PDB file of C-alpha atoms in Angstrom:
ATOM      1  CA  MET M   1      13.500 -37.140 -22.637  1.00  0.00           C
ATOM      2  CA  SER M   2      14.263 -40.273 -20.616  1.00  0.00           C
ATOM      3  CA  GLN M   3      13.462 -40.771 -16.933  1.00  0.00           C
ATOM      4  CA  ARG M   4      17.200 -40.583 -16.260  1.00  0.00           C
ATOM      5  CA  GLU M   5      17.450 -37.174 -17.964  1.00  0.00           C
ATOM      6  CA  ARG M   6      14.359 -35.839 -16.125  1.00  0.00           C
ATOM      7  CA  GLN M   7      15.829 -36.796 -12.754  1.00  0.00           C
ATOM      8  CA  ALA M   8      19.325 -35.508 -13.537  1.00  0.00           C
ATOM      9  CA  GLY M   9      18.486 -31.994 -12.332  1.00  0.00           C
ATOM     10  CA  ALA M  10      18.044 -33.219  -8.754  1.00  0.00           C
ATOM     11  CA  PHE M  11      21.497 -34.797  -8.711  1.00  0.00           C
ATOM     12  CA  ILE M  12      24.828 -33.053  -8.269  1.00  0.00           C
ATOM     13  CA  GLN M  13      25.822 -30.849 -11.169  1.00  0.00           C
ATOM     14  CA  GLY M  14      29.304 -29.526 -11.676  1.00  0.00           C
ATOM     15  CA  LEU M  15      31.825 -28.109 -14.089  1.00  0.00           C
ATOM     16  CA  LEU M  16      34.845 -30.381 -14.522  1.00  0.00           C
ATOM     17  CA  ILE M  17      37.852 -28.157 -13.851  1.00  0.00           C
ATOM     18  CA  GLU M  18      40.612 -30.694 -13.305  1.00  0.00           C
ATOM     19  CA  LYS M  19      41.263 -34.263 -14.398  1.00  0.00           C
ATOM     20  CA  GLN M  20      44.289 -36.296 -13.402  1.00  0.00           C
ATOM     21  CA  CYS M  21      44.907 -39.921 -14.284  1.00  0.00           C
ATOM     22  CA  ASP M  22      46.984 -42.406 -12.282  1.00  0.00           C
ATOM     23  CA  TYR M  23      48.141 -45.666 -13.837  1.00  0.00           C
ATOM     24  CA  ASP M  24      45.839 -45.099 -16.830  1.00  0.00           C
ATOM     25  CA  ALA M  25      42.972 -46.494 -14.747  1.00  0.00           C
ATOM     26  CA  PHE M  26      42.174 -44.189 -11.810  1.00  0.00           C
ATOM     27  CA  TYR M  27      40.950 -40.660 -12.282  1.00  0.00           C
ATOM     28  CA  HIS M  28      41.010 -37.854  -9.774  1.00  0.00           C
ATOM     29  CA  LEU M  29      38.413 -35.345 -10.893  1.00  0.00           C
ATOM     30  CA  THR M  30      37.605 -31.934  -9.448  1.00  0.00           C
ATOM     31  CA  PHE M  31      34.212 -30.379 -10.091  1.00  0.00           C
ATOM     32  CA  LEU M  32      33.248 -26.773  -9.455  1.00  0.00           C
ATOM     33  CA  LEU M  33      29.721 -26.624  -8.061  1.00  0.00           C
ATOM     34  CA  ARG M  34      27.515 -23.614  -7.338  1.00  0.00           C
ATOM     35  CA  ASN M  35      28.719 -21.212  -4.630  1.00  0.00           C
ATOM     36  CA  ASN M  36      32.361 -21.913  -5.561  1.00  0.00           C
ATOM     37  CA  ILE M  37      32.326 -25.367  -3.969  1.00  0.00           C
ATOM     38  CA  LEU M  38      35.159 -27.621  -5.129  1.00  0.00           C
ATOM     39  CA  LEU M  39      34.266 -31.304  -5.009  1.00  0.00           C
ATOM     40  CA  PRO M  40      36.949 -33.972  -5.485  1.00  0.00           C
ATOM     41  CA  VAL M  41      35.678 -37.188  -7.062  1.00  0.00           C
ATOM     42  CA  PHE M  42      37.431 -40.500  -7.604  1.00  0.00           C
ATOM     43  CA  SER M  43      36.701 -42.674 -10.632  1.00  0.00           C
ATOM     44  CA  SER M  44      38.068 -45.943 -11.872  1.00  0.00           C
ATOM     45  CA  ALA M  45      38.107 -46.648 -15.578  1.00  0.00           C
ATOM     46  CA  SER M  46      35.585 -49.468 -15.323  1.00  0.00           C
ATOM     47  CA  ARG M  47      33.008 -47.794 -13.040  1.00  0.00           C
ATOM     48  CA  ILE M  48      30.919 -45.525 -15.276  1.00  0.00           C
ATOM     49  CA  VAL M  49      27.894 -47.375 -16.622  1.00  0.00           C
ATOM     50  CA  GLY M  50      27.253 -47.326 -20.358  1.00  0.00           C
ATOM     51  CA  SER M  51      30.624 -45.914 -21.341  1.00  0.00           C
ATOM     52  CA  HIS M  52      32.797 -47.020 -24.218  1.00  0.00           C
ATOM     53  CA  GLY M  53      36.471 -47.293 -23.385  1.00  0.00           C
ATOM     54  CA  LYS M  54      37.928 -45.386 -20.487  1.00  0.00           C
ATOM     55  CA  PRO M  55      35.238 -43.072 -19.042  1.00  0.00           C
ATOM     56  CA  GLY M  56      37.655 -40.623 -17.459  1.00  0.00           C
ATOM     57  CA  ALA M  57      39.117 -40.038 -20.888  1.00  0.00           C
ATOM     58  CA  GLN M  58      35.639 -39.147 -22.190  1.00  0.00           C
ATOM     59  CA  LEU M  59      35.047 -36.431 -19.588  1.00  0.00           C
ATOM     60  CA  GLN M  60      36.197 -33.045 -20.806  1.00  0.00           C
ATOM     61  CA  VAL M  61      37.563 -30.266 -18.650  1.00  0.00           C
ATOM     62  CA  GLY M  62      35.383 -27.172 -19.020  1.00  0.00           C
ATOM     63  CA  LYS M  63      32.110 -29.085 -19.472  1.00  0.00           C
ATOM     64  CA  ASN M  64      29.130 -29.374 -17.093  1.00  0.00           C
ATOM     65  CA  TYR M  65      27.928 -32.789 -15.974  1.00  0.00           C
ATOM     66  CA  HIS M  66      25.087 -34.207 -13.886  1.00  0.00           C
ATOM     67  CA  LEU M  67      26.727 -36.742 -11.615  1.00  0.00           C
ATOM     68  CA  LEU M  68      25.538 -39.835  -9.832  1.00  0.00           C
ATOM     69  CA  LEU M  69      27.982 -40.017  -6.944  1.00  0.00           C
ATOM     70  CA  LEU M  70      28.527 -42.952  -4.662  1.00  0.00           C
ATOM     71  CA  ILE M  71      29.417 -41.707  -1.185  1.00  0.00           C
ATOM     72  CA  ARG M  72      31.886 -43.967   0.614  1.00  0.00           C
ATOM     73  CA  PRO M  73      31.298 -43.011   4.273  1.00  0.00           C
ATOM     74  CA  ARG M  74      33.117 -43.807   7.489  1.00  0.00           C
ATOM     75  CA  GLN M  75      31.269 -44.362  10.748  1.00  0.00           C
ATOM     76  CA  LEU M  76      27.759 -44.092   9.374  1.00  0.00           C
ATOM     77  CA  LYS M  77      25.053 -42.984  11.845  1.00  0.00           C
ATOM     78  CA  TYR M  78      21.309 -43.116  11.343  1.00  0.00           C
ATOM     79  CA  ARG M  79      18.621 -40.952  12.889  1.00  0.00           C
ATOM     80  CA  SER M  80      15.012 -41.814  12.142  1.00  0.00           C
ATOM     81  CA  GLU M  81      12.660 -39.088  10.967  1.00  0.00           C
ATOM     82  CA  GLY M  82      11.402 -38.620  14.549  1.00  0.00           C
ATOM     83  CA  GLU M  83      14.943 -38.415  15.942  1.00  0.00           C
ATOM     84  CA  SER M  84      16.176 -36.027  13.260  1.00  0.00           C
ATOM     85  CA  GLY M  85      13.132 -33.703  13.342  1.00  0.00           C
ATOM     86  CA  GLY M  86      13.881 -30.541  11.375  1.00  0.00           C
ATOM     87  CA  ALA M  87      17.515 -31.431  10.896  1.00  0.00           C
ATOM     88  CA  SER M  88      17.761 -30.217   7.303  1.00  0.00           C
ATOM     89  CA  SER M  89      20.335 -27.702   8.545  1.00  0.00           C
ATOM     90  CA  ARG M  90      22.571 -30.713   9.309  1.00  0.00           C
ATOM     91  CA  LEU M  91      22.866 -31.470   5.586  1.00  0.00           C
ATOM     92  CA  GLY M  92      26.193 -29.737   5.489  1.00  0.00           C
ATOM     93  CA  LEU M  93      29.570 -29.933   3.878  1.00  0.00           C
ATOM     94  CA  VAL M  94      33.008 -30.194   5.365  1.00  0.00           C
ATOM     95  CA  ALA M  95      35.789 -28.204   3.756  1.00  0.00           C
ATOM     96  CA  LEU M  96      39.332 -29.521   3.913  1.00  0.00           C
ATOM     97  CA  ALA M  97      42.292 -27.324   3.225  1.00  0.00           C
ATOM     98  CA  LEU M  98      44.490 -29.040   0.676  1.00  0.00           C
ATOM     99  CA  ARG M  99      47.953 -27.574   0.442  1.00  0.00           C
ATOM    100  CA  GLN M 100      49.681 -27.757  -2.918  1.00  0.00           C
ATOM    101  CA  ILE M 101      52.855 -26.374  -4.342  1.00  0.00           C
ATOM    102  CA  ALA M 102      51.915 -24.037  -7.189  1.00  0.00           C
ATOM    103  CA  ARG M 103      54.321 -24.294 -10.121  1.00  0.00           C
ATOM    104  CA  ASP M 104      54.839 -22.022 -13.054  1.00  0.00           C
ATOM    105  CA  ALA M 105      57.047 -22.261 -16.149  1.00  0.00           C
ATOM    106  CA  ARG M 106      60.116 -21.331 -14.108  1.00  0.00           C
ATOM    107  CA  GLY M 107      59.554 -23.925 -11.359  1.00  0.00           C
ATOM    108  CA  VAL M 108      58.122 -23.561  -7.891  1.00  0.00           C
ATOM    109  CA  SER M 109      56.247 -20.339  -7.273  1.00  0.00           C
ATOM    110  CA  GLY M 110      54.887 -21.013  -3.797  1.00  0.00           C
ATOM    111  CA  GLU M 111      52.241 -22.782  -1.828  1.00  0.00           C
ATOM    112  CA  ARG M 112      48.519 -22.496  -2.484  1.00  0.00           C
ATOM    113  CA  VAL M 113      45.623 -23.651  -0.352  1.00  0.00           C
ATOM    114  CA  ILE M 114      42.521 -25.116  -1.980  1.00  0.00           C
ATOM    115  CA  LEU M 115      39.351 -25.850  -0.024  1.00  0.00           C
ATOM    116  CA  GLN M 116      37.834 -29.146  -1.102  1.00  0.00           C
ATOM    117  CA  HIS M 117      34.310 -29.954   0.038  1.00  0.00           C
ATOM    118  CA  HIS M 118      32.698 -33.259   0.964  1.00  0.00           C
ATOM    119  CA  PRO M 119      29.077 -33.981   1.927  1.00  0.00           C
ATOM    120  CA  VAL M 120      28.790 -35.353   5.482  1.00  0.00           C
ATOM    121  CA  ALA M 121      25.036 -35.991   5.828  1.00  0.00           C
ATOM    122  CA  GLY M 122      21.995 -36.809   3.756  1.00  0.00           C
ATOM    123  CA  ARG M 123      18.245 -37.065   4.169  1.00  0.00           C
ATOM    124  CA  ILE M 124      17.013 -40.452   2.910  1.00  0.00           C
ATOM    125  CA  ILE M 125      14.802 -40.156  -0.176  1.00  0.00           C
ATOM    126  CA  ASP M 126      14.591 -43.892  -0.921  1.00  0.00           C
ATOM    127  CA  PRO M 127      16.208 -46.530   1.338  1.00  0.00           C
ATOM    128  CA  ASP M 128      16.094 -49.216  -1.381  1.00  0.00           C
ATOM    129  CA  TRP M 129      16.787 -47.428  -4.679  1.00  0.00           C
ATOM    130  CA  GLU M 130      17.782 -49.493  -7.712  1.00  0.00           C
ATOM    131  CA  TRP M 131      20.317 -48.428 -10.321  1.00  0.00           C
ATOM    132  CA  GLU M 132      21.679 -50.794 -12.966  1.00  0.00           C
ATOM    133  CA  LYS M 133      20.483 -53.854 -10.996  1.00  0.00           C
ATOM    134  CA  GLN M 134      22.260 -52.721  -7.823  1.00  0.00           C
ATOM    135  CA  ARG M 135      20.648 -51.540  -4.562  1.00  0.00           C
ATOM    136  CA  TYR M 136      21.538 -48.170  -3.065  1.00  0.00           C
ATOM    137  CA  ILE M 137      20.259 -45.695  -0.519  1.00  0.00           C
ATOM    138  CA  LEU M 138      19.274 -42.477  -2.324  1.00  0.00           C
ATOM    139  CA  VAL M 139      19.995 -39.392  -0.192  1.00  0.00           C
ATOM    140  CA  GLU M 140      19.602 -35.636  -0.574  1.00  0.00           C
ATOM    141  CA  THR M 141      22.800 -33.873   0.506  1.00  0.00           C
ATOM    142  CA  ALA M 142      23.666 -30.192   0.743  1.00  0.00           C
ATOM    143  CA  ILE M 143      24.911 -30.284  -2.870  1.00  0.00           C
ATOM    144  CA  GLY M 144      22.310 -32.587  -4.464  1.00  0.00           C
ATOM    145  CA  ARG M 145      21.304 -36.220  -4.579  1.00  0.00           C
ATOM    146  CA  ALA M 146      23.820 -39.026  -4.203  1.00  0.00           C
ATOM    147  CA  VAL M 147      23.774 -42.695  -3.223  1.00  0.00           C
ATOM    148  CA  LEU M 148      25.322 -44.948  -0.615  1.00  0.00           C
ATOM    149  CA  ASN M 149      25.902 -48.662  -1.110  1.00  0.00           C
ATOM    150  CA  ARG M 150      22.989 -50.432   0.613  1.00  0.00           C
ATOM    151  CA  LYS M 151      24.940 -53.525   1.717  1.00  0.00           C
ATOM    152  CA  ALA M 152      27.902 -51.540   3.052  1.00  0.00           C
ATOM    153  CA  ALA M 153      25.537 -49.199   4.942  1.00  0.00           C
ATOM    154  CA  GLU M 154      23.736 -52.144   6.554  1.00  0.00           C
ATOM    155  CA  ASP M 155      27.076 -53.600   7.647  1.00  0.00           C
ATOM    156  CA  ASP M 156      28.233 -50.243   9.030  1.00  0.00           C
ATOM    157  CA  LEU M 157      24.980 -49.654  10.921  1.00  0.00           C
ATOM    158  CA  LYS M 158      25.356 -52.992  12.737  1.00  0.00           C
ATOM    159  CA  GLY M 159      21.796 -54.250  12.610  1.00  0.00           C
ATOM    160  CA  ARG M 160      19.949 -50.953  12.121  1.00  0.00           C
ATOM    161  CA  GLY M 161      19.840 -51.264   8.311  1.00  0.00           C
ATOM    162  CA  GLY M 162      16.281 -52.566   8.407  1.00  0.00           C
ATOM    163  CA  GLU M 163      15.193 -49.379  10.214  1.00  0.00           C
ATOM    164  CA  LEU M 164      16.099 -47.068   7.335  1.00  0.00           C
ATOM    165  CA  THR M 165      13.078 -45.085   6.123  1.00  0.00           C
ATOM    166  CA  ALA M 166      12.472 -42.139   3.825  1.00  0.00           C
ATOM    167  CA  GLY M 167      12.917 -38.911   5.781  1.00  0.00           C
ATOM    168  CA  GLY M 168      15.556 -40.335   8.112  1.00  0.00           C
ATOM    169  CA  LEU M 169      18.979 -38.743   8.353  1.00  0.00           C
ATOM    170  CA  LEU M 170      22.305 -40.444   7.669  1.00  0.00           C
ATOM    171  CA  GLU M 171      25.472 -38.770   8.935  1.00  0.00           C
ATOM    172  CA  TRP M 172      29.024 -39.912   8.284  1.00  0.00           C
ATOM    173  CA  GLU M 173      32.622 -38.956   8.672  1.00  0.00           C
ATOM    174  CA  LEU M 174      34.422 -37.658   5.669  1.00  0.00           C
ATOM    175  CA  TRP M 175      36.012 -40.147   3.303  1.00  0.00           C
ATOM    176  CA  ARG M 176      35.487 -39.973  -0.456  1.00  0.00           C
ATOM    177  CA  SER M 177      33.016 -39.738  -3.316  1.00  0.00           C
ATOM    178  CA  GLU M 178      33.175 -41.973  -6.387  1.00  0.00           C
ATOM    179  CA  LEU M 179      31.687 -41.341  -9.800  1.00  0.00           C
ATOM    180  CA  LEU M 180      29.053 -44.009 -10.411  1.00  0.00           C
ATOM    181  CA  ALA M 181      27.550 -42.530 -13.606  1.00  0.00           C
ATOM    182  CA  ILE M 182      27.169 -39.425 -15.731  1.00  0.00           C
ATOM    183  CA  LEU M 183      23.408 -38.900 -15.923  1.00  0.00           C
ATOM    184  CA  ASP M 184      23.064 -36.603 -18.910  1.00  0.00           C
ATOM    185  CA  GLY M 185      26.049 -37.737 -20.909  1.00  0.00           C
ATOM    186  CA  SER M 186      25.948 -34.551 -22.973  1.00  0.00           C
ATOM    187  CA  GLY M 187      28.618 -32.580 -21.175  1.00  0.00           C
ATOM    188  CA  ALA M 188      26.963 -29.425 -22.467  1.00  0.00           C
TER     189      ALA M 188
END
């Protein structure tokens, strides 16, 4: 078992329940996580490391995956370990109500509301984590481990990037999550 496979259990795991493709290059994926949490994930065809062809096409609805997600935050805020104290309760999710028109074979059958969830905070595990020769900030969120782009975070924090330490808390406004890699690749 590789180091990647051993660590996969700490990362976000979900059942792919919906896959939509735009322009044969951008995938909108929906994963069902534990506790009936629906997580929308964006993926471009060239993003998944180690894939052959279009990675979104390789993912199969109805299969479980361990995901390495790249969080794209807005208005990132940092609290050092001393400032955040016992703030593990802050590692929450935000649910957004997404309204869709439900259709059946006869046409429109009405409106449905789906709650989509997004992580909005993470405890820093490693402020300078390397993956595929890129630098990230590894965080523990309410749904598992994910990463933030190190350079973008430093820019957003306006000079506080050098202060980032393990145990500190990053909080952000909701934006989106991108699929960086499938960690187990098995889809079992």
